[in-house]
XYZ file of C-alpha atoms in Angstrom:
583
model
C -30.311 -8.184 -37.104
C -30.791 -11.875 -36.206
C -27.372 -12.729 -37.684
C -25.732 -10.000 -35.557
C -27.384 -11.328 -32.378
C -26.213 -14.848 -33.188
C -22.672 -13.525 -33.681
C -22.637 -11.802 -30.287
C -24.059 -14.943 -28.649
C -21.304 -17.082 -30.166
C -18.621 -14.640 -29.031
C -20.022 -14.643 -25.486
C -20.131 -18.449 -25.382
C -16.566 -18.634 -26.709
C -15.313 -16.170 -24.050
C -17.039 -18.105 -21.313
C -15.495 -21.357 -22.529
C -11.969 -19.912 -22.490
C -12.115 -18.527 -18.949
C -10.507 -20.701 -16.315
C -12.787 -21.923 -13.549
C -12.533 -20.778 -9.938
C -11.332 -23.521 -7.541
C -13.856 -24.880 -5.072
C -11.616 -26.534 -2.452
C -9.138 -24.574 -0.327
C -5.838 -26.120 0.866
C -6.106 -28.121 4.094
C -3.839 -29.098 7.007
C -2.280 -25.618 6.954
C 0.416 -25.794 9.656
C 3.681 -24.181 10.800
C 6.875 -26.091 11.574
C 10.650 -25.600 11.981
C 10.224 -22.278 13.782
C 13.433 -20.359 14.573
C 14.155 -16.774 15.567
C 14.084 -15.567 11.948
C 12.426 -18.264 9.858
C 9.699 -20.880 9.734
C 8.166 -23.379 7.346
C 4.538 -23.463 6.176
C 3.009 -26.823 5.203
C -0.330 -27.712 3.596
C -2.286 -30.160 1.489
C -3.136 -28.656 -1.908
C -6.704 -27.839 -2.898
C -8.266 -28.419 -6.331
C -6.900 -25.307 -8.083
C -3.946 -24.934 -10.418
C -1.895 -23.147 -7.742
C -2.126 -21.421 -4.396
C -0.935 -18.157 -2.881
C 0.226 -17.536 0.706
C -0.059 -14.042 2.179
C 1.863 -13.175 5.346
C 1.505 -10.245 7.709
C 3.183 -9.197 10.904
C 0.769 -9.461 13.824
C -1.718 -11.830 15.402
C -4.317 -11.297 12.673
C -4.410 -10.744 8.912
C -4.065 -7.143 7.705
C -7.326 -7.065 5.725
C -5.877 -7.971 2.323
C -7.874 -10.176 -0.083
C -6.509 -11.130 -3.520
C -8.370 -9.696 -6.499
C -9.587 -11.717 -9.456
C -7.806 -11.127 -12.762
C -4.635 -10.068 -10.983
C -1.330 -11.907 -10.682
C 0.899 -11.423 -7.598
C 4.670 -11.869 -7.457
C 5.942 -13.980 -4.528
C 8.854 -12.825 -2.350
C 9.552 -15.069 0.685
C 11.259 -12.363 2.798
C 9.657 -9.957 5.225
C 11.427 -6.868 3.958
C 11.548 -4.819 0.755
C 15.332 -4.709 0.295
C 16.051 -5.031 -3.402
C 12.395 -5.429 -4.317
C 9.902 -3.035 -5.870
C 6.854 -1.749 -4.010
C 4.543 -3.615 -6.417
C 5.562 -6.853 -4.687
C 4.263 -5.517 -1.382
C 0.532 -6.119 -1.184
C -1.884 -3.520 0.382
C -2.155 -3.542 4.162
C 1.583 -4.326 4.602
C 1.165 -7.944 3.605
C 3.825 -9.914 1.748
C 3.053 -12.472 -0.939
C 5.453 -15.118 0.398
C 4.450 -17.930 -1.983
C 2.558 -18.208 -5.268
C 3.245 -21.386 -7.224
C 2.051 -24.832 -8.248
C 2.962 -28.309 -7.172
C 4.767 -27.925 -3.852
C 3.018 -28.053 -0.510
C 5.460 -26.116 1.663
C 7.508 -22.917 1.706
C 10.365 -21.672 3.896
C 9.998 -18.039 5.031
C 13.137 -16.077 5.959
C 14.081 -12.594 7.201
C 11.567 -12.675 10.064
C 12.058 -10.695 13.247
C 12.668 -12.506 16.523
C 9.944 -12.642 19.162
C 7.331 -11.479 16.642
C 3.906 -12.908 15.855
C 3.123 -13.587 12.185
C -0.133 -14.601 10.528
C -0.374 -16.439 7.202
C -3.412 -17.011 4.958
C -3.484 -19.403 1.976
C -5.743 -19.008 -1.068
C -6.352 -21.579 -3.812
C -6.516 -20.169 -7.381
C -6.607 -21.370 -11.011
C -3.077 -20.097 -11.953
C -4.292 -18.130 -15.001
C -1.915 -15.169 -14.848
C -3.715 -11.866 -15.407
C -7.055 -13.770 -15.542
C -6.554 -15.582 -12.235
C -9.683 -16.594 -10.286
C -9.174 -16.832 -6.495
C -11.089 -18.835 -3.909
C -11.222 -16.361 -1.017
C -13.953 -17.887 1.157
C -12.906 -19.987 4.171
C -9.224 -19.391 3.442
C -7.105 -21.293 6.051
C -5.099 -19.099 8.412
C -2.356 -19.842 10.952
C -0.291 -17.763 13.381
C 2.853 -18.296 15.416
C 5.529 -16.333 17.271
C 9.199 -16.638 16.387
C 11.739 -17.491 19.061
C 13.681 -14.708 20.712
C 16.659 -14.245 22.968
C 17.439 -11.292 25.189
C 21.012 -11.818 26.274
C 22.246 -9.668 29.115
C 24.473 -9.903 32.141
C 25.565 -7.618 34.915
C 29.109 -7.035 36.141
C 30.195 -6.364 39.690
C 33.794 -5.125 39.836
C 35.400 -5.359 43.283
C 38.887 -4.315 42.245
C 40.353 -3.854 38.745
C 43.434 -1.744 39.284
C 46.744 -1.975 41.177
C 45.663 -4.878 43.406
C 44.299 -8.329 42.620
C 41.259 -7.800 40.416
C 37.916 -9.505 41.175
C 34.835 -9.555 38.980
C 31.418 -11.166 39.419
C 29.213 -11.845 36.364
C 25.474 -12.624 36.659
C 23.464 -13.953 33.727
C 20.149 -12.040 33.455
C 19.078 -13.399 30.044
C 15.611 -14.475 28.907
C 14.609 -16.596 25.890
C 11.695 -18.538 24.423
C 14.030 -21.153 22.900
C 13.341 -24.522 24.570
C 15.994 -25.878 26.966
C 18.703 -23.248 26.500
C 22.177 -23.428 28.001
C 24.503 -20.457 28.682
C 28.265 -20.029 29.043
C 30.749 -17.185 29.703
C 33.967 -16.601 27.769
C 35.996 -14.141 29.837
C 38.305 -13.070 27.014
C 41.541 -14.081 28.725
C 41.995 -17.590 27.345
C 40.558 -19.337 30.407
C 37.995 -22.166 29.920
C 34.382 -21.175 29.389
C 32.209 -21.216 32.479
C 28.592 -22.415 32.719
C 26.294 -19.471 33.387
C 22.920 -20.473 34.936
C 20.346 -17.682 35.109
C 20.630 -15.535 38.226
C 23.664 -17.370 39.653
C 26.772 -15.144 40.166
C 29.987 -16.436 38.532
C 33.274 -15.077 39.933
C 36.396 -14.543 37.807
C 39.810 -12.948 38.248
C 42.209 -11.979 35.487
C 45.823 -13.093 35.900
C 48.479 -11.135 34.050
C 45.797 -9.634 31.887
C 44.843 -6.007 31.729
C 43.181 -3.523 29.424
C 39.734 -3.638 27.800
C 38.554 -7.253 27.657
C 35.469 -8.565 25.891
C 33.355 -10.927 27.955
C 31.029 -13.007 25.827
C 27.793 -14.634 26.988
C 26.600 -17.364 24.608
C 23.298 -19.237 24.455
C 22.891 -22.610 22.758
C 21.060 -23.488 20.576
C 20.953 -20.122 18.819
C 18.027 -20.948 16.506
C 18.905 -18.070 14.161
C 18.908 -15.433 16.916
C 21.877 -13.293 17.880
C 23.317 -15.817 20.315
C 26.310 -13.825 21.582
C 26.297 -10.834 23.894
C 29.477 -8.863 24.557
C 30.364 -6.411 27.236
C 33.661 -4.988 28.339
C 35.684 -5.180 31.505
C 38.726 -3.040 32.073
C 41.688 -4.193 34.125
C 43.845 -1.171 34.961
C 47.198 -1.610 36.628
C 47.589 2.084 37.336
C 45.849 5.412 36.954
C 47.886 7.745 34.744
C 45.726 10.766 33.829
C 42.547 12.783 34.505
C 40.192 15.209 32.755
C 40.304 18.804 33.990
C 36.601 19.657 33.799
C 37.272 23.251 34.758
C 38.746 23.641 31.277
C 36.005 21.620 29.598
C 32.932 23.836 29.783
C 31.359 23.105 26.397
C 30.364 19.487 26.980
C 26.884 20.381 25.675
C 26.758 21.737 22.131
C 24.293 22.172 19.267
C 24.318 19.711 16.388
C 24.980 22.392 13.763
C 28.666 23.303 14.071
C 29.431 21.094 17.086
C 33.129 20.603 17.820
C 34.498 19.063 21.034
C 38.056 19.599 22.275
C 39.302 17.683 25.348
C 42.919 17.407 26.522
C 43.637 14.698 29.171
C 46.089 15.813 31.836
C 48.794 13.250 32.903
C 49.380 12.764 36.596
C 52.686 13.986 37.929
C 55.223 11.166 38.111
C 58.967 11.178 38.788
C 59.453 8.523 36.132
C 60.134 9.565 32.540
C 57.349 8.288 30.279
C 55.202 8.967 27.244
C 51.643 7.953 26.418
C 49.618 6.459 23.613
C 45.982 7.595 23.355
C 43.088 5.483 22.011
C 39.859 7.457 21.744
C 36.352 6.017 21.380
C 33.784 8.742 20.888
C 30.634 6.722 21.542
C 29.293 6.810 17.988
C 31.754 4.356 16.449
C 34.406 7.004 15.776
C 37.964 6.529 16.991
C 41.234 8.467 17.060
C 44.798 8.173 18.404
C 45.561 11.846 19.002
C 46.412 13.124 22.484
C 43.710 15.758 22.276
C 40.098 15.034 21.385
C 38.954 17.074 18.376
C 35.668 15.665 17.178
C 32.301 16.565 15.629
C 29.163 14.407 15.834
C 26.816 13.794 12.905
C 23.752 13.095 15.063
C 22.270 14.522 18.235
C 22.329 12.488 21.446
C 24.264 11.741 24.609
C 27.617 10.031 24.079
C 29.931 8.165 26.445
C 33.474 9.094 25.490
C 36.471 7.129 26.667
C 40.176 7.448 26.108
C 42.522 4.624 26.921
C 45.960 5.970 27.889
C 48.825 3.505 27.657
C 52.130 4.227 29.377
C 55.088 3.791 27.092
C 58.313 2.481 28.623
C 61.432 2.913 26.499
C 59.090 4.084 23.701
C 57.170 0.762 23.776
C 53.592 0.334 25.138
C 53.470 -1.298 28.537
C 50.739 -3.161 30.448
C 50.072 -0.032 32.470
C 46.817 1.385 31.128
C 44.289 3.878 32.339
C 40.876 4.640 30.836
C 39.131 7.944 31.385
C 35.400 8.395 30.889
C 33.230 11.444 30.425
C 29.963 12.372 28.725
C 29.117 14.873 26.013
C 25.721 15.866 24.716
C 24.776 17.068 21.236
C 21.489 18.970 21.196
C 19.106 18.342 18.290
C 18.989 20.707 15.349
C 15.890 22.933 15.443
C 15.127 21.811 11.885
C 15.846 18.120 12.416
C 12.202 17.106 12.919
C 10.699 19.031 10.006
C 8.121 17.135 7.922
C 6.512 17.534 4.506
C 3.119 15.933 3.888
C 1.400 14.230 2.248
C 4.148 13.722 -0.382
C 7.189 15.590 -1.638
C 5.911 14.890 -5.167
C 2.441 16.101 -6.133
C 0.477 16.988 -9.257
C -0.125 20.585 -10.263
C -3.891 20.269 -9.909
C -4.791 20.590 -6.238
C -1.179 20.497 -5.032
C -0.910 21.446 -1.364
C 2.313 20.801 0.553
C 2.044 20.797 4.351
C 5.256 21.937 6.049
C 5.608 21.388 9.786
C 8.217 21.453 12.540
C 6.843 19.793 15.728
C 9.849 20.815 17.852
C 8.359 22.441 20.982
C 11.566 24.322 21.818
C 11.433 26.636 18.795
C 11.503 30.396 19.315
C 11.968 31.368 15.650
C 11.015 29.677 12.370
C 10.904 30.612 8.698
C 10.044 28.749 5.487
C 11.294 29.735 2.016
C 9.313 27.824 -0.604
C 11.588 28.346 -3.612
C 9.084 30.350 -5.661
C 9.775 33.768 -4.075
C 7.167 33.094 -1.383
C 7.764 32.398 2.313
C 5.985 31.892 5.648
C 6.663 32.821 9.295
C 4.365 30.067 10.628
C 5.689 27.043 12.464
C 3.322 24.798 10.491
C 2.095 26.035 7.146
C 0.864 24.921 3.730
C 1.840 26.050 0.265
C 0.529 25.495 -3.258
C 2.629 26.044 -6.365
C 1.271 27.680 -9.503
C 3.513 25.893 -11.965
C 5.268 22.553 -12.434
C 8.919 22.056 -11.527
C 11.339 21.176 -8.738
C 11.471 23.670 -5.869
C 14.223 24.157 -3.275
C 12.593 24.642 0.143
C 14.731 26.134 2.913
C 13.717 25.943 6.594
C 15.416 28.097 9.222
C 14.676 27.789 12.958
C 16.089 28.734 16.369
C 15.435 26.806 19.597
C 15.228 27.957 23.203
C 18.360 25.868 23.835
C 20.273 28.445 21.832
C 20.684 26.137 18.834
C 20.120 27.381 15.303
C 19.411 25.259 12.265
C 18.981 25.447 8.516
C 17.850 22.612 6.259
C 17.116 22.296 2.555
C 14.716 19.857 0.906
C 13.305 19.593 -2.593
C 9.672 19.176 -3.633
C 8.416 18.440 -7.120
C 5.198 19.516 -8.872
C 4.258 17.216 -11.758
C 2.094 18.073 -14.810
C -1.592 17.263 -14.482
C -2.989 14.010 -15.798
C -6.140 13.883 -17.964
C -9.305 11.933 -17.198
C -11.201 13.314 -20.214
C -13.046 10.885 -22.447
C -15.220 10.904 -25.592
C -17.862 8.598 -27.064
C -20.704 9.507 -24.685
C -23.800 11.312 -26.016
C -26.028 13.318 -23.732
C -29.266 11.653 -24.936
C -30.097 8.075 -25.910
C -33.148 6.046 -26.885
C -33.272 2.810 -24.922
C -31.692 -0.021 -26.912
C -29.065 -2.746 -26.730
C -26.639 -0.877 -28.940
C -22.956 -1.031 -27.879
C -21.525 2.378 -26.922
C -17.710 2.593 -26.771
C -16.066 5.164 -24.476
C -12.621 6.495 -25.403
C -10.542 7.961 -22.518
C -7.508 10.169 -23.192
C -5.475 8.036 -20.755
C -5.972 4.289 -20.519
C -5.807 2.484 -17.214
C -8.504 4.369 -15.288
C -11.938 3.133 -14.226
C -15.463 4.075 -15.350
C -18.448 4.031 -13.043
C -22.105 4.710 -13.821
C -25.625 3.544 -13.054
C -25.211 1.040 -15.876
C -22.343 -1.480 -16.002
C -19.268 -0.533 -18.037
C -17.104 -3.393 -19.294
C -13.304 -3.330 -18.983
C -11.314 -3.852 -21.106
C -13.074 -2.141 -23.944
C -14.960 0.496 -21.937
C -18.388 -0.298 -23.451
C -21.942 -0.125 -22.120
C -25.533 -0.524 -23.369
C -28.082 2.320 -22.902
C -30.935 -0.139 -22.300
C -32.510 1.173 -19.073
C -34.325 4.568 -19.185
C -33.186 7.104 -16.617
C -30.821 9.983 -15.845
C -27.199 8.972 -15.155
C -23.693 10.255 -14.439
C -20.697 8.691 -16.178
C -17.483 9.098 -14.148
C -13.943 8.285 -15.272
C -11.290 8.149 -12.537
C -7.634 8.111 -13.571
C -4.769 8.158 -11.104
C -1.134 7.218 -10.705
C 1.199 7.128 -7.707
C 0.998 10.884 -7.196
C -1.951 12.316 -9.155
C -5.697 11.780 -9.445
C -8.169 13.287 -11.915
C -11.894 12.681 -12.434
C -14.250 13.618 -15.280
C -18.034 13.363 -14.828
C -20.589 13.674 -17.663
C -24.393 13.515 -17.458
C -26.507 11.533 -19.891
C -30.152 10.517 -20.171
C -31.855 7.471 -21.668
C -35.450 7.820 -22.926
C -37.819 4.892 -23.277
C -38.113 4.169 -26.998
C -41.902 4.237 -27.874
C -43.473 1.170 -29.531
C -46.862 2.307 -30.976
C -49.364 -0.361 -32.180
C -52.595 0.663 -33.955
C -53.461 -2.908 -34.901
C -53.486 -4.966 -38.074
C -54.974 -3.974 -41.437
C -58.814 -4.014 -41.037
C -61.898 -4.298 -43.344
C -65.177 -2.579 -42.304
C -68.670 -2.792 -43.909
C -69.956 0.434 -45.458
C -71.857 2.741 -43.219
C -69.719 2.117 -40.148
C -66.560 3.656 -38.617
C -63.318 2.390 -36.982
C -61.179 3.838 -34.165
C -57.353 3.546 -34.189
C -55.939 3.746 -30.592
C -52.302 4.281 -29.288
C -53.165 5.601 -25.818
C -51.213 2.775 -24.201
C -47.974 4.155 -25.671
C -46.505 7.103 -23.658
C -45.600 10.235 -25.594
C -47.114 12.829 -27.962
C -48.982 11.803 -31.129
C -49.264 12.943 -34.743
C -51.706 11.135 -37.063
C -51.635 11.042 -40.821
C -54.481 13.594 -40.918
C -52.554 16.028 -38.657
C -54.553 15.313 -35.468
C -52.721 14.892 -32.136
C -55.137 12.897 -29.964
C -54.329 9.407 -28.724
C -57.109 7.974 -30.981
C -58.286 8.510 -34.579
C -61.782 7.507 -35.826
C -62.001 6.856 -39.591
C -64.891 5.952 -41.932
C -63.247 5.844 -45.350
C -60.831 3.406 -46.905
C -57.176 4.475 -46.525
C -53.633 3.812 -45.249
C -53.379 5.495 -41.821
C -50.212 6.130 -39.742
C -49.270 7.595 -36.384
C -45.914 8.991 -35.096
C -45.285 8.843 -31.294
C -42.607 11.067 -29.750
C -41.200 10.365 -26.252
C -38.599 12.977 -25.366
C -35.584 12.337 -27.628
C -37.128 9.226 -29.240
C -39.938 8.580 -31.749
C -41.471 5.656 -33.680
C -44.241 5.048 -36.315
C -46.962 2.468 -36.963
C -49.213 2.076 -40.012
C -52.494 0.213 -40.699
C -54.810 -0.124 -43.744
C -58.581 0.305 -43.103
C -60.985 -0.799 -45.944
C -64.725 0.067 -45.980
C -66.990 -2.014 -48.434
C -70.759 -2.597 -49.073
C -72.488 -5.526 -47.347
C -73.504 -8.384 -49.840
C -77.257 -9.242 -50.563
C -77.841 -12.991 -50.930
C -81.001 -14.539 -52.548
C -81.677 -18.310 -52.449
C -85.266 -18.099 -53.648
C -88.758 -18.139 -52.104
C -89.962 -20.426 -49.326
C -90.727 -23.842 -50.897
C -92.474 -27.123 -49.781
C -91.033 -30.470 -50.871
C -92.574 -33.914 -50.396
C -90.769 -36.410 -48.288
C -88.284 -38.337 -50.345
C -87.847 -35.583 -52.958
C -85.026 -32.954 -53.100
C -84.574 -29.392 -54.251
C -81.493 -27.408 -55.322
C -81.000 -23.967 -53.728
C -78.928 -21.424 -55.726
C -77.564 -18.294 -54.049
C -77.327 -15.101 -56.069
C -75.723 -11.774 -55.060
C -78.132 -9.015 -55.802
C -76.120 -6.336 -54.049
C -76.403 -2.937 -55.651
C -73.531 -2.030 -57.957
């Protein structure tokens, strides 16, 4: 037993010696420099660890994330998840923007303009999956990226038939220091300085049509530094929209189809027209008649530029007609499924809802021959599989909608485990638990080590052992009860010798439990008066233990050294002891 204890002690000392030490000094001089609209640089002086990790979050304060010991984080110096897996996105919507050794700065890209960001730096020992982090007094800095809001207004005095006259006023705002602005009018003329709030006049000479006017700010500092708007210089009006024939300018999203036919003005001159449609959603066409369907609901500004052709060639005579159309939302467009479209069989409960307040009819078909007439409802599936859910709804606007989504029910996961007995005697024995699925976590009144899933039943009491196993979609828990009894340690003393004629009492009353002596008695004491080997067994619940003692009874010796004797001074006498004990 002593050799085994020495072995465990050596193993423990070896493990402790191989663990890397936690740093004690955090990085210092944590600052921000080179701020632009979409990037910045973090600078610092390294601490005393092997490496350091920088965590960034959007906002004026950290998002409540603290790195965990024995866990390695992958850095990704961009504030978006494009092309990256969710495992590189820390909890609380933080990004691990740096995790390395040596360097004392990092450049962060893909930031949003005019947005406050907070960064926290942690020193650690750079030990991979055994990393130890210094999380106390972690330095933290915040800053706001630059932003530009470019905008200008246009006052058109005359843009058709007579001399055109436009006035442009710069209404921009920016946090970039010492900005300068200029207009490019799109007609080849020199750029004009554009101070904030000061009107700038411009006329187009021999230039007509749709012209892009660009407002530019310098320096751009990574922001969108150009703003475009259009001016239209029309030499002549050539057509109109007959709204008496256009009565369906408002349609439902499902099945929408707009048809508009511009009507040319009567003219004695022979001519033809070229049509350039812009439907307000990025779509274009060159047909005379608008025939168009929209993919999304909303209000759209439609325009058609009509160019007069002279001798079959386009001329400078252009006219642009404007009108609005509206596409009403689909009654099923705002449907939701919570909490996830993928759930485990055990406890699955899909919440289906349509928050559209205009609905007058709604129906859910769950794909398992069941349905519901409720606007918001829940449904649980009895078997695994992928189910096609159909939602049908009608709105008070007269619109009807039908949408199909798919939900998936996954097989259950198992949190069962073996290796745990229901009863134990208190000891330092190592008990190993064996879960069906590795990767979960045990919890109990006594500590359970991981990896290895072991514990020692060394403290008496009644306990619950819980194993929690979960993945991205499923969670399962198994709980087992167990009890630890105090192992009795009876002591009836050492072997004892007693003179004949007396008695001796053996006592184990200080040991809790029930008693059984070698003579069959069950009291906490046993009085004996004859020589013998006596034992007692003490039972405490599930546990028992024995103790044994030898008691010897013998006759007292009789010693004789003779009669009383007188001796003269200077003489001596020899006394001889004899044992005259009987037998």
